[in-house]
C-alpha positions as a Python dict, from the first residue, in 0.01 Angstrom:
ca = {
    (1, 'M'): (0, 0, 0),
    (2, 'S'): (348, -131, 74),
    (3, 'K'): (598, 32, 311),
    (4, 'G'): (819, 103, 10),
    (5, 'E'): (540, 299, -159),
    (6, 'R'): (472, 501, 156),
    (7, 'R'): (843, 570, 194),
    (8, 'T'): (857, 689, -167),
    (9, 'G'): (561, 915, -101),
    (10, 'L'): (723, 1068, 207),
    (11, 'V'): (1050, 1127, 22),
    (12, 'N'): (863, 1302, -259),
    (13, 'G'): (662, 1505, -8),
    (14, 'F'): (975, 1623, 171),
    (15, 'A'): (1135, 1699, -165),
    (16, 'A'): (836, 1903, -289),
    (17, 'Y'): (791, 2115, 23),
    (18, 'G'): (1167, 2138, 74),
    (19, 'M'): (1216, 2281, -274),
    (20, 'W'): (926, 2524, -226),
    (21, 'G'): (1080, 2625, 107),
    (22, 'L'): (1428, 2687, -35),
    (23, 'V'): (1318, 2868, -351),
    (24, 'P'): (1392, 3212, -193),
    (25, 'L'): (1759, 3124, -245),
    (26, 'F'): (1700, 3094, -620),
    (27, 'W'): (1524, 3419, -719),
    (28, 'P'): (1813, 3654, -623),
    (29, 'L'): (2039, 3456, -858),
    (30, 'L'): (1834, 3592, -1149),
    (31, 'K'): (1935, 3955, -1095),
    (32, 'P'): (1977, 4191, -1278),
    (33, 'A'): (1646, 4069, -1426),
    (34, 'G'): (1354, 4254, -1269),
    (35, 'S'): (1066, 4078, -1098),
    (36, 'V'): (830, 4116, -1395),
    (37, 'E'): (1088, 3977, -1639),
    (38, 'I'): (1152, 3682, -1407),
    (39, 'L'): (777, 3623, -1380),
    (40, 'A'): (739, 3627, -1759),
    (41, 'H'): (1023, 3380, -1803),
    (42, 'R'): (870, 3157, -1538),
    (43, 'M'): (544, 3144, -1734),
    (44, 'V'): (709, 3079, -2071),
    (45, 'W'): (956, 2815, -1957),
    (46, 'S'): (706, 2640, -1729),
    (47, 'L'): (483, 2578, -2031),
    (48, 'A'): (779, 2447, -2229),
    (49, 'F'): (877, 2210, -1946),
    (50, 'V'): (529, 2069, -1881),
    (51, 'A'): (464, 2031, -2254),
    (52, 'V'): (771, 1807, -2278),
    (53, 'A'): (652, 1616, -1970),
    (54, 'L'): (307, 1562, -2125),
    (55, 'V'): (462, 1440, -2449),
    (56, 'F'): (669, 1194, -2247),
    (57, 'V'): (371, 1054, -2050),
    (58, 'R'): (129, 1088, -2345),
    (59, 'R'): (-150, 1256, -2152),
    (60, 'W'): (-340, 1481, -2394),
    (61, 'A'): (-702, 1363, -2376),
    (62, 'W'): (-786, 1625, -2112),
    (63, 'V'): (-714, 1910, -2358),
    (64, 'G'): (-1011, 1833, -2582),
    (65, 'E'): (-1239, 1781, -2283),
    (66, 'L'): (-1137, 2115, -2134),
    (67, 'L'): (-1187, 2305, -2460),
    (68, 'R'): (-1541, 2167, -2484),
    (69, 'Q'): (-1629, 2301, -2137),
    (70, 'P'): (-1631, 2683, -2141),
    (71, 'R'): (-1708, 2710, -1769),
    (72, 'R'): (-1406, 2500, -1669),
    (73, 'L'): (-1192, 2690, -1918),
    (74, 'A'): (-1304, 3019, -1760),
    (75, 'L'): (-1210, 2883, -1415),
    (76, 'V'): (-866, 2789, -1550),
    (77, 'A'): (-829, 3149, -1670),
    (78, 'V'): (-920, 3273, -1321),
    (79, 'A'): (-667, 3033, -1169),
    (80, 'A'): (-401, 3159, -1412),
    (81, 'A'): (-473, 3521, -1318),
    (82, 'V'): (-464, 3451, -944),
    (83, 'I'): (-144, 3249, -955),
    (84, 'T'): (15, 3523, -1167),
    (85, 'V'): (-48, 3766, -882),
    (86, 'N'): (86, 3513, -631),
    (87, 'W'): (404, 3439, -827),
    (88, 'G'): (469, 3805, -906),
    (89, 'V'): (429, 3927, -548),
    (90, 'Y'): (640, 3640, -415),
    (91, 'I'): (929, 3697, -657),
    (92, 'W'): (922, 4072, -589),
    (93, 'S'): (905, 4026, -211),
    (94, 'V'): (1204, 3790, -203),
    (95, 'N'): (1421, 4012, -423),
    (96, 'A'): (1313, 4321, -227),
    (97, 'G'): (1419, 4172, 108),
    (98, 'H'): (1081, 4061, 249),
    (99, 'V'): (1136, 3686, 274),
    (100, 'V'): (1007, 3660, 631),
    (101, 'E'): (687, 3847, 548),
    (102, 'A'): (641, 3623, 243),
    (103, 'S'): (680, 3313, 461),
    (104, 'L'): (407, 3450, 688),
    (105, 'G'): (169, 3442, 391),
    (106, 'Y'): (205, 3066, 364),
    (107, 'F'): (181, 3020, 740),
    (108, 'I'): (-157, 3195, 748),
    (109, 'N'): (-280, 3039, 423),
    (110, 'P'): (-459, 2749, 603),
    (111, 'L'): (-642, 3001, 822),
    (112, 'V'): (-748, 3205, 518),
    (113, 'T'): (-864, 2887, 344),
    (114, 'I'): (-1083, 2801, 645),
    (115, 'A'): (-1225, 3155, 659),
    (116, 'M'): (-1308, 3142, 287),
    (117, 'G'): (-1479, 2806, 339),
    (118, 'V'): (-1706, 2964, 600),
    (119, 'L'): (-1780, 3281, 401),
    (120, 'L'): (-1810, 3136, 51),
    (121, 'L'): (-1902, 2770, 96),
    (122, 'K'): (-2103, 2807, 421),
    (123, 'E'): (-1892, 2541, 592),
    (124, 'R'): (-1939, 2478, 964),
    (125, 'L'): (-1634, 2499, 1186),
    (126, 'R'): (-1551, 2301, 1496),
    (127, 'P'): (-1470, 2502, 1813),
    (128, 'A'): (-1094, 2448, 1778),
    (129, 'Q'): (-1107, 2579, 1420),
    (130, 'W'): (-1294, 2890, 1533),
    (131, 'A'): (-1032, 2941, 1803),
    (132, 'A'): (-752, 2907, 1546),
    (133, 'V'): (-913, 3163, 1315),
    (134, 'G'): (-958, 3403, 1607),
    (135, 'V'): (-593, 3366, 1709),
    (136, 'G'): (-496, 3422, 1345),
    (137, 'F'): (-685, 3751, 1334),
    (138, 'A'): (-513, 3856, 1657),
    (139, 'A'): (-177, 3771, 1499),
    (140, 'V'): (-249, 3993, 1198),
    (141, 'A'): (-345, 4278, 1434),
    (142, 'V'): (-19, 4240, 1629),
    (143, 'L'): (185, 4228, 1308),
    (144, 'T'): (4, 4534, 1176),
    (145, 'V'): (125, 4725, 1482),
    (146, 'G'): (474, 4578, 1442),
    (147, 'Y'): (509, 4666, 1073),
    (148, 'G'): (330, 4999, 1107),
    (149, 'Q'): (84, 4883, 839),
    (150, 'P'): (-105, 4563, 756),
    (151, 'P'): (134, 4287, 639),
    (152, 'W'): (3, 4327, 284),
    (153, 'I'): (260, 4095, 122),
    (154, 'S'): (153, 3812, 353),
    (155, 'L'): (-217, 3885, 302),
    (156, 'V'): (-191, 3902, -78),
    (157, 'L'): (5, 3576, -90),
    (158, 'A'): (-233, 3400, 150),
    (159, 'F'): (-556, 3517, -15),
    (160, 'S'): (-430, 3462, -370),
    (161, 'F'): (-309, 3109, -295),
    (162, 'A'): (-628, 3023, -104),
    (163, 'T'): (-835, 3149, -398),
    (164, 'Y'): (-615, 2950, -635),
    (165, 'G'): (-674, 2633, -433),
    (166, 'L'): (-1050, 2692, -429),
    (167, 'V'): (-1065, 2743, -806),
    (168, 'K'): (-840, 2442, -875),
    (169, 'K'): (-1071, 2222, -669),
    (170, 'K'): (-1361, 2321, -894),
    (171, 'V'): (-1157, 2272, -1214),
    (172, 'N'): (-1046, 1925, -1098),
    (173, 'L'): (-738, 1879, -1317),
    (174, 'G'): (-418, 1694, -1226),
    (175, 'G'): (-113, 1893, -1118),
    (176, 'I'): (82, 1880, -1445),
    (177, 'E'): (-231, 1922, -1657),
    (178, 'S'): (-345, 2219, -1449),
    (179, 'L'): (-6, 2390, -1473),
    (180, 'A'): (-3, 2330, -1849),
    (181, 'A'): (-348, 2483, -1893),
    (182, 'E'): (-270, 2784, -1675),
    (183, 'T'): (67, 2859, -1833),
    (184, 'A'): (-86, 2818, -2179),
    (185, 'I'): (-314, 3110, -2090),
    (186, 'Q'): (-21, 3307, -1946),
    (187, 'F'): (212, 3225, -2237),
    (188, 'L'): (121, 3484, -2502),
    (189, 'P'): (114, 3788, -2268),
    (190, 'A'): (441, 3672, -2108),
    (191, 'L'): (611, 3610, -2443),
    (192, 'G'): (482, 3944, -2574),
    (193, 'Y'): (635, 4122, -2274),
    (194, 'L'): (970, 3946, -2324),
    (195, 'L'): (973, 4037, -2693),
    (196, 'W'): (891, 4398, -2601),
    (197, 'L'): (1187, 4402, -2360),
    (198, 'A'): (1414, 4261, -2630),
    (199, 'G'): (1291, 4518, -2881),
    (200, 'H'): (1375, 4801, -2641),
    (201, 'G'): (1718, 4660, -2555),
    (202, 'E'): (1616, 4589, -2194),
    (203, 'S'): (1621, 4208, -2194),
    (204, 'S'): (1869, 4064, -1944),
    (205, 'F'): (1813, 3724, -2111),
    (206, 'L'): (1992, 3851, -2422),
    (207, 'D'): (2237, 4092, -2262),
    (208, 'D'): (2384, 3913, -1958),
    (209, 'G'): (2545, 3600, -2096),
    (210, 'A'): (2464, 3234, -2146),
    (211, 'G'): (2479, 3149, -1776),
    (212, 'H'): (2217, 3408, -1688),
    (213, 'A'): (1999, 3295, -1979),
    (214, 'A'): (2023, 2935, -1858),
    (215, 'L'): (1917, 3039, -1508),
    (216, 'L'): (1613, 3221, -1645),
    (217, 'A'): (1522, 2919, -1856),
    (218, 'S'): (1552, 2696, -1548),
    (219, 'T'): (1258, 2880, -1387),
    (220, 'G'): (1040, 2626, -1570),
    (221, 'I'): (1218, 2339, -1396),
    (222, 'V'): (1206, 2517, -1058),
    (223, 'T'): (829, 2557, -1102),
    (224, 'A'): (740, 2213, -1234),
    (225, 'V'): (970, 1968, -1052),
    (226, 'P'): (827, 2031, -701),
    (227, 'L'): (479, 1991, -848),
    (228, 'V'): (574, 1652, -995),
    (229, 'C'): (713, 1544, -655),
    (230, 'F'): (397, 1667, -483),
    (231, 'G'): (183, 1464, -722),
    (232, 'A'): (388, 1153, -645),
    (233, 'A'): (344, 1217, -271),
    (234, 'A'): (-28, 1294, -287),
    (235, 'I'): (-118, 945, -415),
    (236, 'R'): (103, 760, -164),
    (237, 'V'): (65, 930, 175),
    (238, 'P'): (-246, 1017, 379),
    (239, 'L'): (-392, 1364, 349),
    (240, 'S'): (-321, 1426, 718),
    (241, 'T'): (49, 1365, 654),
    (242, 'L'): (50, 1603, 358),
    (243, 'G'): (-121, 1860, 580),
    (244, 'L'): (171, 1841, 823),
    (245, 'L'): (435, 1843, 550),
    (246, 'Q'): (293, 2166, 403),
    (247, 'Y'): (436, 2361, 697),
    (248, 'L'): (789, 2268, 590),
    (249, 'A'): (784, 2526, 309),
    (250, 'P'): (709, 2837, 518),
    (251, 'V'): (940, 2711, 797),
    (252, 'F'): (1229, 2686, 550),
    (253, 'Q'): (1138, 3024, 400),
    (254, 'F'): (1129, 3181, 747),
    (255, 'L'): (1468, 3032, 834),
    (256, 'C'): (1612, 3155, 504),
    (257, 'G'): (1490, 3506, 583),
    (258, 'I'): (1637, 3502, 934),
    (259, 'L'): (1959, 3306, 890),
    (260, 'Y'): (2062, 3372, 530),
    (261, 'F'): (1913, 3710, 441),
    (262, 'H'): (1949, 3842, 799),
    (263, 'E'): (1612, 4017, 804),
    (264, 'A'): (1514, 4202, 1120),
    (265, 'M'): (1277, 4037, 1369),
    (266, 'P'): (1184, 4281, 1646),
    (267, 'A'): (986, 4158, 1946),
    (268, 'E'): (644, 4250, 1809),
    (269, 'R'): (704, 4042, 1495),
    (270, 'W'): (809, 3745, 1705),
    (271, 'A'): (487, 3791, 1903),
    (272, 'G'): (279, 3796, 1583),
    (273, 'F'): (450, 3487, 1443),
    (274, 'A'): (408, 3309, 1778),
    (275, 'L'): (32, 3370, 1759),
    (276, 'V'): (24, 3235, 1403),
    (277, 'W'): (212, 2922, 1511),
    (278, 'L'): (-32, 2880, 1802),
    (279, 'A'): (-323, 2896, 1559),
    (280, 'L'): (-159, 2636, 1334),
    (281, 'A'): (-92, 2411, 1635),
    (282, 'L'): (-464, 2428, 1722),
    (283, 'L'): (-558, 2340, 1364),
    (284, 'T'): (-313, 2050, 1352),
    (285, 'W'): (-425, 1912, 1690),
    (286, 'D'): (-791, 1934, 1585),
    (287, 'A'): (-725, 1768, 1248),
    (288, 'L'): (-532, 1479, 1404),
    (289, 'R'): (-793, 1430, 1676),
    (290, 'T'): (-1074, 1425, 1418),
    (291, 'A'): (-884, 1181, 1197),
    (292, 'R'): (-827, 942, 1489),
    (293, 'R'): (-1191, 965, 1594),
    (294, 'T'): (-1308, 892, 1239),
    (295, 'A'): (-1070, 596, 1214),
    (296, 'R'): (-1207, 451, 1541),
    (297, 'V'): (-1567, 488, 1422),
    (298, 'L'): (-1490, 316, 1092),
    (299, 'A'): (-1302, 37, 1268),
    (300, 'A'): (-1593, -25, 1508),
    (301, 'A'): (-1860, -20, 1238),
    (302, 'P'): (-1993, -370, 1154),
    (303, 'V'): (-1910, -496, 806),
    (304, 'P'): (-2239, -563, 618),
    (305, 'R'): (-2276, -917, 488),
    (306, 'P'): (-2400, -969, 134),
    (307, 'A'): (-2754, -1099, 99),
    (308, 'T'): (-2642, -1371, -142),
    (309, 'P'): (-2321, -1572, -152),
    (310, 'V'): (-2044, -1407, -349),
    (311, 'A'): (-1809, -1621, -556),
    (312, 'E'): (-1451, -1610, -434),
    (313, 'T'): (-1214, -1425, -662),
    (314, 'P'): (-945, -1654, -801),
    (315, 'A'): (-600, -1559, -682),
    (316, 'S'): (-480, -1520, -1039),
    (317, 'Q'): (-725, -1231, -1093),
    (318, 'V'): (-643, -1028, -780),
}
């Protein structure tokens, strides 16, 4: 792969995680719409946006295949339900002034994913991974003392997104296709709720002007564009690089909560976050060390020679 392609991948990766990290600045702009109305608009307009994108790229063959596989379709429905919880809690937490706690959910998400791999998939962990999980549990305990209760927003976001990732891996659909399938399942309940609001005279989409309506409609773009950028990055940069880039989103969210929304950070919360960051540093160090070790082993492995001569490929066919 050329340097230009890798550079394009990095730019798209920074763009994707940067947009996800700065999205807390967007949701308050949608007031006076409530969190559930915003969530419903996000579902409806996301489907509209990805449908246009699929028409443009002419990728529809997967629809028939999915409809002929009830088990995969059921998994898509589970993914749609889980991401509905994730989106709803995130939108509510931002608009209710809990941006920092929401960012914590995405900091601890890798730790939750590892724990689910052990419990559900019987995966074996390396010592550094066990240490990171242990430090993560200690962080949650410290934050529980600091908040006076378990950081439930963070835990719901982390567990819902980890579950979503696990289900998506089993469904094995591309990013745009997956979002289209999930929002297609969400569409009718979301549209029904919006029509109910309109019928009761409680729809901010109809009552608060064209600018507000345009902002609500743009939730589809805000949802889909980072996903498109992520897809462009995923095929151009190594997985280890994507793993590092993923921390940009919660870092930006954390900074938004501290610097823009001026949320309180007493000492015990700093201590809890410091433990989480220590756990993530352990995970990152272990992942990079393992990747380097694997690369050395592959580089040292002898290249097997074919048993019979192989005809050289003409340059014109490369």
